[in-house]
PDB file of C-alpha atoms in Angstrom:
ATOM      1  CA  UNK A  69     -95.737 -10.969  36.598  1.00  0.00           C
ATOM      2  CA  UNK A  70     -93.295 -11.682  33.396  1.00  0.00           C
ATOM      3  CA  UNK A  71     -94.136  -9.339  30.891  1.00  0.00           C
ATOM      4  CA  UNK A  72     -92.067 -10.579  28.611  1.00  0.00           C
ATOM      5  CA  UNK A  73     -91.680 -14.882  27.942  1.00  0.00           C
ATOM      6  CA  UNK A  74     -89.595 -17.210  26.077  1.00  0.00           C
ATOM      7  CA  UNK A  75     -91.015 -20.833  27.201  1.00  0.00           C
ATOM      8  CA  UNK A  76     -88.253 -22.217  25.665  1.00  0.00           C
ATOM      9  CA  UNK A  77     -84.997 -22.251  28.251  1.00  0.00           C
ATOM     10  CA  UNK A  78     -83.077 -24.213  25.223  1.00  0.00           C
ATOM     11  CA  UNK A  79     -82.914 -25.150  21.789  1.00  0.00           C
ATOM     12  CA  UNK A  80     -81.057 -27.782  19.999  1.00  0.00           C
ATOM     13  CA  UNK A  81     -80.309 -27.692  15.909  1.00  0.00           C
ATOM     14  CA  UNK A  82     -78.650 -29.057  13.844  1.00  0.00           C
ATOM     15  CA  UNK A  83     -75.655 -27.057  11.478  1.00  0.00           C
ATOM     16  CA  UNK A  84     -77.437 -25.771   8.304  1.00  0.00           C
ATOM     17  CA  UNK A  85     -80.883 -25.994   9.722  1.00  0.00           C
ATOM     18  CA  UNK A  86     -83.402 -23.384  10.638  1.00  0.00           C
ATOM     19  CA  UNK A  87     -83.591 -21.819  14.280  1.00  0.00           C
ATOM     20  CA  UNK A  88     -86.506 -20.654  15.568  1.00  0.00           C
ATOM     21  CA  UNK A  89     -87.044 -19.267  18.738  1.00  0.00           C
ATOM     22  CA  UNK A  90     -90.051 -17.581  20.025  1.00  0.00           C
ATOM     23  CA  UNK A  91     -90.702 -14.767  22.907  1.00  0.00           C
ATOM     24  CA  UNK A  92     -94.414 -13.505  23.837  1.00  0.00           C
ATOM     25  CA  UNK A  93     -95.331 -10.474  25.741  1.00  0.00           C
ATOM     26  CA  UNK A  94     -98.000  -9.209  28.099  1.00  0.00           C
ATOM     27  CA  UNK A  95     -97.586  -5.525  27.861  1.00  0.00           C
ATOM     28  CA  UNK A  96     -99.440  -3.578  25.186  1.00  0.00           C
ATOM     29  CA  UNK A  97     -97.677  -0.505  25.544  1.00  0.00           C
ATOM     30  CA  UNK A  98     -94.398  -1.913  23.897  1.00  0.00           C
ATOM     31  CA  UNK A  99     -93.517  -0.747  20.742  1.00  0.00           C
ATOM     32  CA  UNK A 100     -89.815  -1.791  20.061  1.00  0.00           C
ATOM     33  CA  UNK A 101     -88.539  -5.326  20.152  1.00  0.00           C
ATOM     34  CA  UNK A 102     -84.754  -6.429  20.673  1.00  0.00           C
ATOM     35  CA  UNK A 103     -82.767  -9.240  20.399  1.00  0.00           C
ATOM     36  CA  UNK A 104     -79.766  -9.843  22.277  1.00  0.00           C
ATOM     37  CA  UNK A 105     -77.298 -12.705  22.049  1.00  0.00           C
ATOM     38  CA  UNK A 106     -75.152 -13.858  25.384  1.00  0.00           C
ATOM     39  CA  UNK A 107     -72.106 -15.911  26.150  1.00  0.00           C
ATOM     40  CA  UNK A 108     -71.153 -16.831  29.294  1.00  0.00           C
ATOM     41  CA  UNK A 109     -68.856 -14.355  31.593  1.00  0.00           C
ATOM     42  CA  UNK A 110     -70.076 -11.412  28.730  1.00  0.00           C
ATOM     43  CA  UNK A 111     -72.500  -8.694  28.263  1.00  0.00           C
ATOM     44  CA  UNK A 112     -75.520  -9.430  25.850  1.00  0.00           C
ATOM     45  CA  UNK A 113     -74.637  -8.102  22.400  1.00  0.00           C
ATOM     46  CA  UNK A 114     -77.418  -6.681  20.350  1.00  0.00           C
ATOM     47  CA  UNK A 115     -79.060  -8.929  17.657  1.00  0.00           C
ATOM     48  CA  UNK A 116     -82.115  -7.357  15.744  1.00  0.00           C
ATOM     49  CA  UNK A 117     -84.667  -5.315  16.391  1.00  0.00           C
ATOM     50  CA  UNK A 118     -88.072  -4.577  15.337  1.00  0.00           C
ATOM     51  CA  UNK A 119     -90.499  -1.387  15.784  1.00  0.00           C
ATOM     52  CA  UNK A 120     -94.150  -2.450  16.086  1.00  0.00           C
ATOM     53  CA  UNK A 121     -94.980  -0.287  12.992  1.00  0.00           C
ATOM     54  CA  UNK A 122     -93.435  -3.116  11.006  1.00  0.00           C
ATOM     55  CA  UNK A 123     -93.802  -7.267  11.240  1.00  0.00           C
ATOM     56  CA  UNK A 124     -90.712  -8.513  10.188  1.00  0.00           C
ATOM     57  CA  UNK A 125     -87.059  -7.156  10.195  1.00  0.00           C
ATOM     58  CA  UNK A 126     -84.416  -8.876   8.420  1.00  0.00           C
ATOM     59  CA  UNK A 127     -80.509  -8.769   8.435  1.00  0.00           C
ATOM     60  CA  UNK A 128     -78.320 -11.511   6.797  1.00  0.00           C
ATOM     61  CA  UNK A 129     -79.146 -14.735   8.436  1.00  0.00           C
ATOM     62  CA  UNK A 130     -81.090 -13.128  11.077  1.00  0.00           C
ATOM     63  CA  UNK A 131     -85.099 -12.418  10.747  1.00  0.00           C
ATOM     64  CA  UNK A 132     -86.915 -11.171  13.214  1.00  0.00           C
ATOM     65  CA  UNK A 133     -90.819 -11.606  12.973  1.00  0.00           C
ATOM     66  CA  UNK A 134     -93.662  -9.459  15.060  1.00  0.00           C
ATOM     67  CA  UNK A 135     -97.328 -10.785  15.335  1.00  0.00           C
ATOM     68  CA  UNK A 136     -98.773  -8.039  17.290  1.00  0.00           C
ATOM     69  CA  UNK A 137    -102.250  -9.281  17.536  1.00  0.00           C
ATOM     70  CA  UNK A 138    -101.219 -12.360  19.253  1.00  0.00           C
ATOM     71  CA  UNK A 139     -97.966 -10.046  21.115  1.00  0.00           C
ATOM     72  CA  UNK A 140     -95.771 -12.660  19.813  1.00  0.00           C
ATOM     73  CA  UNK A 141     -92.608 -12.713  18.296  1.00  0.00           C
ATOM     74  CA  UNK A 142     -89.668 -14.791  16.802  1.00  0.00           C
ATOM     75  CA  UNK A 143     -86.087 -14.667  15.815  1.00  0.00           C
ATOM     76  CA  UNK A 144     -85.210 -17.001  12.877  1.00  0.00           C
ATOM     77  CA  UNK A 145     -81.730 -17.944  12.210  1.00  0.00           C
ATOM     78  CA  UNK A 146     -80.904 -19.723   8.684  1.00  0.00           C
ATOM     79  CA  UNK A 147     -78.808 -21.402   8.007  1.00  0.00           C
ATOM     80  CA  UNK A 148     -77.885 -22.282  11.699  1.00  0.00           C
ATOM     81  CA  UNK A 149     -74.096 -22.283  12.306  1.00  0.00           C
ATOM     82  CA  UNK A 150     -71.884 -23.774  15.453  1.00  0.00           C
ATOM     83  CA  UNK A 151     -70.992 -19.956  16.475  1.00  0.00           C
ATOM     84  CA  UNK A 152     -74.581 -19.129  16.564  1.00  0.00           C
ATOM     85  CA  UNK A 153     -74.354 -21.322  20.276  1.00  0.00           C
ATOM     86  CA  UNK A 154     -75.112 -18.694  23.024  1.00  0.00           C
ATOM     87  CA  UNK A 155     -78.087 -17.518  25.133  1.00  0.00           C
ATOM     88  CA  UNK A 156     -80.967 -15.433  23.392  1.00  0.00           C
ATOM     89  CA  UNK A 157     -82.604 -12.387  25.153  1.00  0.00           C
ATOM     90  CA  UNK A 158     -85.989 -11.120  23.708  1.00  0.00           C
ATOM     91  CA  UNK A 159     -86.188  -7.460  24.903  1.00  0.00           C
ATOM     92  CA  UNK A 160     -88.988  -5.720  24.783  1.00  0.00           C
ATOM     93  CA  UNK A 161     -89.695  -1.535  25.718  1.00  0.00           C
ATOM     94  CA  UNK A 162     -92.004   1.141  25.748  1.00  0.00           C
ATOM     95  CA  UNK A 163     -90.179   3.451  23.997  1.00  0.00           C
ATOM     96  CA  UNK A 164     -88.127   7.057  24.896  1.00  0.00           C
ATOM     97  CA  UNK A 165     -85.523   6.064  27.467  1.00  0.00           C
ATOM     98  CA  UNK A 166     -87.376   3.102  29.410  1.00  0.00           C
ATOM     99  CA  UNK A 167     -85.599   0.560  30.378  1.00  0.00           C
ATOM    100  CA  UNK A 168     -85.658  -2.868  28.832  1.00  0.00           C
ATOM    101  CA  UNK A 169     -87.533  -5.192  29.867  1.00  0.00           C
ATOM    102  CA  UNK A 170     -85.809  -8.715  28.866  1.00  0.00           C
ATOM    103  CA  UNK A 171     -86.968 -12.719  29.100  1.00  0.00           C
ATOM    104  CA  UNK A 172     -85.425 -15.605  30.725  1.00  0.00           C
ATOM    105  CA  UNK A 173     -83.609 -16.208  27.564  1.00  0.00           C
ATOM    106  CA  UNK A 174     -83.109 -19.284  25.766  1.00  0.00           C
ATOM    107  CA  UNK A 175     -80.250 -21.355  25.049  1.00  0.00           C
ATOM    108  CA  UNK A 176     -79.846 -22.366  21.420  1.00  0.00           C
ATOM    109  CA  UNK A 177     -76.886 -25.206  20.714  1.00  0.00           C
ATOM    110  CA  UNK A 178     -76.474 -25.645  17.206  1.00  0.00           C
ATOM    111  CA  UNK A 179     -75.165 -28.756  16.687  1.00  0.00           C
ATOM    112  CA  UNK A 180     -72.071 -29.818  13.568  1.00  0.00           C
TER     113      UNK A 180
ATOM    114  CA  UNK B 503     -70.409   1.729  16.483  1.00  0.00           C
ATOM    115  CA  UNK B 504     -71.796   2.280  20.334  1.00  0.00           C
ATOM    116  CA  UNK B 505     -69.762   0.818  22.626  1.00  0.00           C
ATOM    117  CA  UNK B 506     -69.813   0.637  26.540  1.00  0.00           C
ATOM    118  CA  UNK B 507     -67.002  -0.678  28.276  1.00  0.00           C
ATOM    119  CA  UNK B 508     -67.382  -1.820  32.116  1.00  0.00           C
ATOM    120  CA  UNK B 509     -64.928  -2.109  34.288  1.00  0.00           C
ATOM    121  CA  UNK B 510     -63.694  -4.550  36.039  1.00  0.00           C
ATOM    122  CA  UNK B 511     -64.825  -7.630  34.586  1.00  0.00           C
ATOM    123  CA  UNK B 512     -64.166  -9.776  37.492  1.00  0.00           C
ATOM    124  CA  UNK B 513     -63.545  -8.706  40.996  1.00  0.00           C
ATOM    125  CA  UNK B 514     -63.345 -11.023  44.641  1.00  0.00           C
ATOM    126  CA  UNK B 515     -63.455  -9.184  47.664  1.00  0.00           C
ATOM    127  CA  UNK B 516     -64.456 -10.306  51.339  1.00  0.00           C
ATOM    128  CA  UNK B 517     -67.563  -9.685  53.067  1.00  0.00           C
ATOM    129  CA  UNK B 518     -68.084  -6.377  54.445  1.00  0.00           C
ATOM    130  CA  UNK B 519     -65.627  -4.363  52.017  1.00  0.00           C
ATOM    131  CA  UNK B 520     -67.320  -2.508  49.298  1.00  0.00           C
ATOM    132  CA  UNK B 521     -66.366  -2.930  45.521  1.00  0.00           C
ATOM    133  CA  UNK B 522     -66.899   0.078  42.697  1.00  0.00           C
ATOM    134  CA  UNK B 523     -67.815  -1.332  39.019  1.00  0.00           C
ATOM    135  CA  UNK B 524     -67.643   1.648  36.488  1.00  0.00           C
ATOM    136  CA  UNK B 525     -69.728   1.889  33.016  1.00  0.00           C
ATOM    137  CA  UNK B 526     -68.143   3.724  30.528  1.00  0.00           C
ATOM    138  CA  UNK B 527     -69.721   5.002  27.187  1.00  0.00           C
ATOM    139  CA  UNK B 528     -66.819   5.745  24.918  1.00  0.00           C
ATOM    140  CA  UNK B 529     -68.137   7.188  21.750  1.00  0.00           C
ATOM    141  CA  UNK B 530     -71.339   8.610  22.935  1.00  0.00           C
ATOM    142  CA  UNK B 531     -73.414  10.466  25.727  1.00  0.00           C
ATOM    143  CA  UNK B 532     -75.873   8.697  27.651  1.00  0.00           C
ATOM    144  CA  UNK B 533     -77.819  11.045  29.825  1.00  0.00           C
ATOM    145  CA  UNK B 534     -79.572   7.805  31.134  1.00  0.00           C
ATOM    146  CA  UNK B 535     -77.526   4.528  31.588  1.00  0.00           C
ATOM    147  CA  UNK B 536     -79.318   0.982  33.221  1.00  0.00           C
ATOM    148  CA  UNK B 537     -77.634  -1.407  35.545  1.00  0.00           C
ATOM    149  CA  UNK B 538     -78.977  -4.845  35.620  1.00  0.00           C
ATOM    150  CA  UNK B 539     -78.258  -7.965  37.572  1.00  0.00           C
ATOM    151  CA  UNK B 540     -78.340 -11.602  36.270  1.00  0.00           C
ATOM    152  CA  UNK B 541     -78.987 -14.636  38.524  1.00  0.00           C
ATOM    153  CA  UNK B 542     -77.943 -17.621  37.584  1.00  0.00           C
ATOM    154  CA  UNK B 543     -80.499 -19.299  35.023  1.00  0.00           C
ATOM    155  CA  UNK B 544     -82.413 -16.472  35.244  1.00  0.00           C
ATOM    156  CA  UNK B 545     -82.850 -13.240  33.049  1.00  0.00           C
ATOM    157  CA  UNK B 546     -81.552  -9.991  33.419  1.00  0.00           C
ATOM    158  CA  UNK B 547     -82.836  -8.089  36.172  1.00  0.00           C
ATOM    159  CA  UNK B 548     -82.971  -3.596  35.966  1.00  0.00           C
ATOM    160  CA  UNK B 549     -81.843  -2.645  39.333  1.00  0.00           C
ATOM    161  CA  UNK B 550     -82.096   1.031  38.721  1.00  0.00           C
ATOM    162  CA  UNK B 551     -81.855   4.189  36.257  1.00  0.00           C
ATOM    163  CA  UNK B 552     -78.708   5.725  36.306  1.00  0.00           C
ATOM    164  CA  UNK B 553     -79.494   9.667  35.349  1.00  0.00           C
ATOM    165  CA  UNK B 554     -76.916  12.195  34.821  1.00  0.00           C
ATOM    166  CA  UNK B 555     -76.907  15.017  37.642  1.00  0.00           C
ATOM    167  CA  UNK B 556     -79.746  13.701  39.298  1.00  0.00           C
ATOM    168  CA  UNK B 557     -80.242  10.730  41.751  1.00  0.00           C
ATOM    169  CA  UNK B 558     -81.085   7.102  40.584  1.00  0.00           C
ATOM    170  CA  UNK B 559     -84.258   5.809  39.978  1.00  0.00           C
ATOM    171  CA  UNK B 560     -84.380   2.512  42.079  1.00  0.00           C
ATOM    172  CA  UNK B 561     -86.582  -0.878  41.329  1.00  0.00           C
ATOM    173  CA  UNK B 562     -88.627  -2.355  43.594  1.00  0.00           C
ATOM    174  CA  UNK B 563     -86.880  -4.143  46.383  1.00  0.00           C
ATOM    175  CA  UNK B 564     -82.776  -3.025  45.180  1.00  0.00           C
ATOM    176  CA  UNK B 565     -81.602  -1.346  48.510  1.00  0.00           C
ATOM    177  CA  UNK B 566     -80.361   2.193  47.021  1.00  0.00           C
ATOM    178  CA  UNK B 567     -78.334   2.423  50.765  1.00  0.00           C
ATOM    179  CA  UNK B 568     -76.597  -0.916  49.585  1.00  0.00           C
ATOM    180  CA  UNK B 569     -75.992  -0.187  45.992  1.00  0.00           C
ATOM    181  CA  UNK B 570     -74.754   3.221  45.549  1.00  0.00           C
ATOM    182  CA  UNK B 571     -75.274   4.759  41.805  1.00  0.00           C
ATOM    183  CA  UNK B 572     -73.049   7.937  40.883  1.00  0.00           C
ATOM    184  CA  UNK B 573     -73.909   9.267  37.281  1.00  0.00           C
ATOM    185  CA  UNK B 574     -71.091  11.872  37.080  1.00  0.00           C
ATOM    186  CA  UNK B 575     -70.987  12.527  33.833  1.00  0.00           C
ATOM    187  CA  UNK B 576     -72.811  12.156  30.550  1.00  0.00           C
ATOM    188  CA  UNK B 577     -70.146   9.065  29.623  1.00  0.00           C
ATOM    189  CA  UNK B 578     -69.525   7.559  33.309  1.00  0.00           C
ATOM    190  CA  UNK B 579     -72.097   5.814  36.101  1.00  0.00           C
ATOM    191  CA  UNK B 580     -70.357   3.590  38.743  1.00  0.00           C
ATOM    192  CA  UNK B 581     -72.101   1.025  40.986  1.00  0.00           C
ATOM    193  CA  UNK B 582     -70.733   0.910  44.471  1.00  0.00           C
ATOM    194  CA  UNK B 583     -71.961  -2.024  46.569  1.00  0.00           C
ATOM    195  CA  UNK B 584     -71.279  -1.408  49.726  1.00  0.00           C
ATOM    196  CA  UNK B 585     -70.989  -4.012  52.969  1.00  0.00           C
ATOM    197  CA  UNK B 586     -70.871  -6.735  50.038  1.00  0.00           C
ATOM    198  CA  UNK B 587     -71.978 -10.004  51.562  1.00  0.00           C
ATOM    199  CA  UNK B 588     -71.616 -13.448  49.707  1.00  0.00           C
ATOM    200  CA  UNK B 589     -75.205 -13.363  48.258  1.00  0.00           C
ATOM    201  CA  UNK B 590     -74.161 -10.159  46.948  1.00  0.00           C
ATOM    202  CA  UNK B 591     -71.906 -12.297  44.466  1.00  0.00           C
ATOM    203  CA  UNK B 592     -73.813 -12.162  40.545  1.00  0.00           C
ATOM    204  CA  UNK B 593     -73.073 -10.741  37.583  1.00  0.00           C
ATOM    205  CA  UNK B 594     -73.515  -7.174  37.174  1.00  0.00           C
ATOM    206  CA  UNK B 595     -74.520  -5.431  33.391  1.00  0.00           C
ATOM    207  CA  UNK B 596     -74.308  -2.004  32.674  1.00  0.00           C
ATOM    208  CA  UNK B 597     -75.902  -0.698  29.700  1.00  0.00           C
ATOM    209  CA  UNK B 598     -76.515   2.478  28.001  1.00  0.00           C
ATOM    210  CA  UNK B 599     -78.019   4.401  24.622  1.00  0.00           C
ATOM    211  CA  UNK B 600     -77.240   7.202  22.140  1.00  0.00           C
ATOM    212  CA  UNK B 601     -79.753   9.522  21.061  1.00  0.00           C
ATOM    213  CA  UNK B 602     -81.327   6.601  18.298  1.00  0.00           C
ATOM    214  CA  UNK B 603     -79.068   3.400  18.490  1.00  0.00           C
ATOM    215  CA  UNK B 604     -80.121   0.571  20.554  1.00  0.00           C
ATOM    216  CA  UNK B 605     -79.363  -0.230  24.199  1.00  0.00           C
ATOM    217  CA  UNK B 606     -75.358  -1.289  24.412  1.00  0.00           C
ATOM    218  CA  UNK B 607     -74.204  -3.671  27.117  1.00  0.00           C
ATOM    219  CA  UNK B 608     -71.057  -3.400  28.678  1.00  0.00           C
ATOM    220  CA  UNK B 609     -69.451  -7.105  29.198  1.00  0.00           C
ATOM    221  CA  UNK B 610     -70.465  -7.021  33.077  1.00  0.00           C
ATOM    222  CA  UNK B 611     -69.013  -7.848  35.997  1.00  0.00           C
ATOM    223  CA  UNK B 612     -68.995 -11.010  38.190  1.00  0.00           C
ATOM    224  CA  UNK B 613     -68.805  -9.913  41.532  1.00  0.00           C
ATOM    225  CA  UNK B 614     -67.177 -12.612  44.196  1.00  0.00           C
ATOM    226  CA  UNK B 615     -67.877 -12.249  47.921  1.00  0.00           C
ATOM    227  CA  UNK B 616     -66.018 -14.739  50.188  1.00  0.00           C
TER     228      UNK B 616
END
């Protein structure tokens, strides 16, 4: 049983435009949210985050948005940029030291 | 900031030799580090708790026997798999935490078995 989903296994934008990509969750008890971006051959690199005491996190281009009543949430990206190309984890945990638990990922091209 | 370096990144060794991958976390202590595995088109998968001292804490259906997890230190787990065999061959992600910074990935390894 996924407990956490992105439907999405890829993305296509164009440069400039808005990325949106969305990650839902099945498991009440988590209260911290991660993002984590991924090229090939590397480890995922950590995005953005977002505690479920708050519903939206942002940092530079990066916003992260939490709808907890629907256990939804989505990483926007604006303006969208050719480097932004790479593989996008949603994370989700329970807090203390549990592990993460991550999604399939999607795979955002961003298109010049 | 955090950073955890993993070593090697890429290793090929034949089947039935055994190949150590060591996790490294250079500016802090991690009492707890995680070691994940990531088929192909498919997302990262915990394997098991690496916990300093004490013995890892396994996932459902990882062979502990088969993938042997040392947590020597409070900077240093290693991942021995042992007898590899060619479906043995994925990448491997370590990752670990500071006391209130988020979970840091190593780069991982992708482990060959011919």
């Amino acid at each position: 049983d996924q407990q956490v989903k992105q439907n999405s296994p890829s993305l296509s934008v164009q440069e400039g435009r808005i990325s949106i990509l969305n990650c839902d969750y099945t498991n009440s008890m988590f209260d911290y949210f991660l993002w984590y971006k991924k090229y090939p051959a590397e480890g995922p690199t950590f995005l953005i985050s977002i505690s479920s005491i708050k519903d939206k996190n942002e940092d530079g281009r990066f916003t992260v948005f939490l709808n907890k009543s629907a256990k939804h949430l989505s990483l926007h990206i604006v303006p969208s940029q050719p480097g932004d190309s790479a593989v996008y984890f949603c994370a989700a945990t329970a807090g203390g030291n549990t592990p993460l638990v991550f999604g399939k990922g999607t795979r955002l091209s961003v298109i010049a | 900031g955090a950073v955890v370096s993993q070593h090697p990144s890429r290793v090929i060794c034949k089947s039935g030799t055994s190949v150590k991958i060591e996790c490294r976390s250079l500016d802090f202590q991690a009492t707890t580090m995680f070691w994940y595995r990531q088929f192909p088109k498919k997302s990262l998968m915990l394997m098991a708790t690496s916990n300093e001292g004490s013995k890892a804490t396994y996932e459902q259906g990882v062979e502990k026997d088969k993938f042997l997890i040392n947590h020597a230190s409070l900077t240093l787990s290693t991942l021995t798999v042992t007898s590899a065999h060619p479906e043995d061959s994925s990448f491997y992600i370590c990752s670990a935490r500071g006391n209130s910074s988020p979970l840091h990935f190593g780069n991982g390894t992708r482990l060959t078995v011919t």
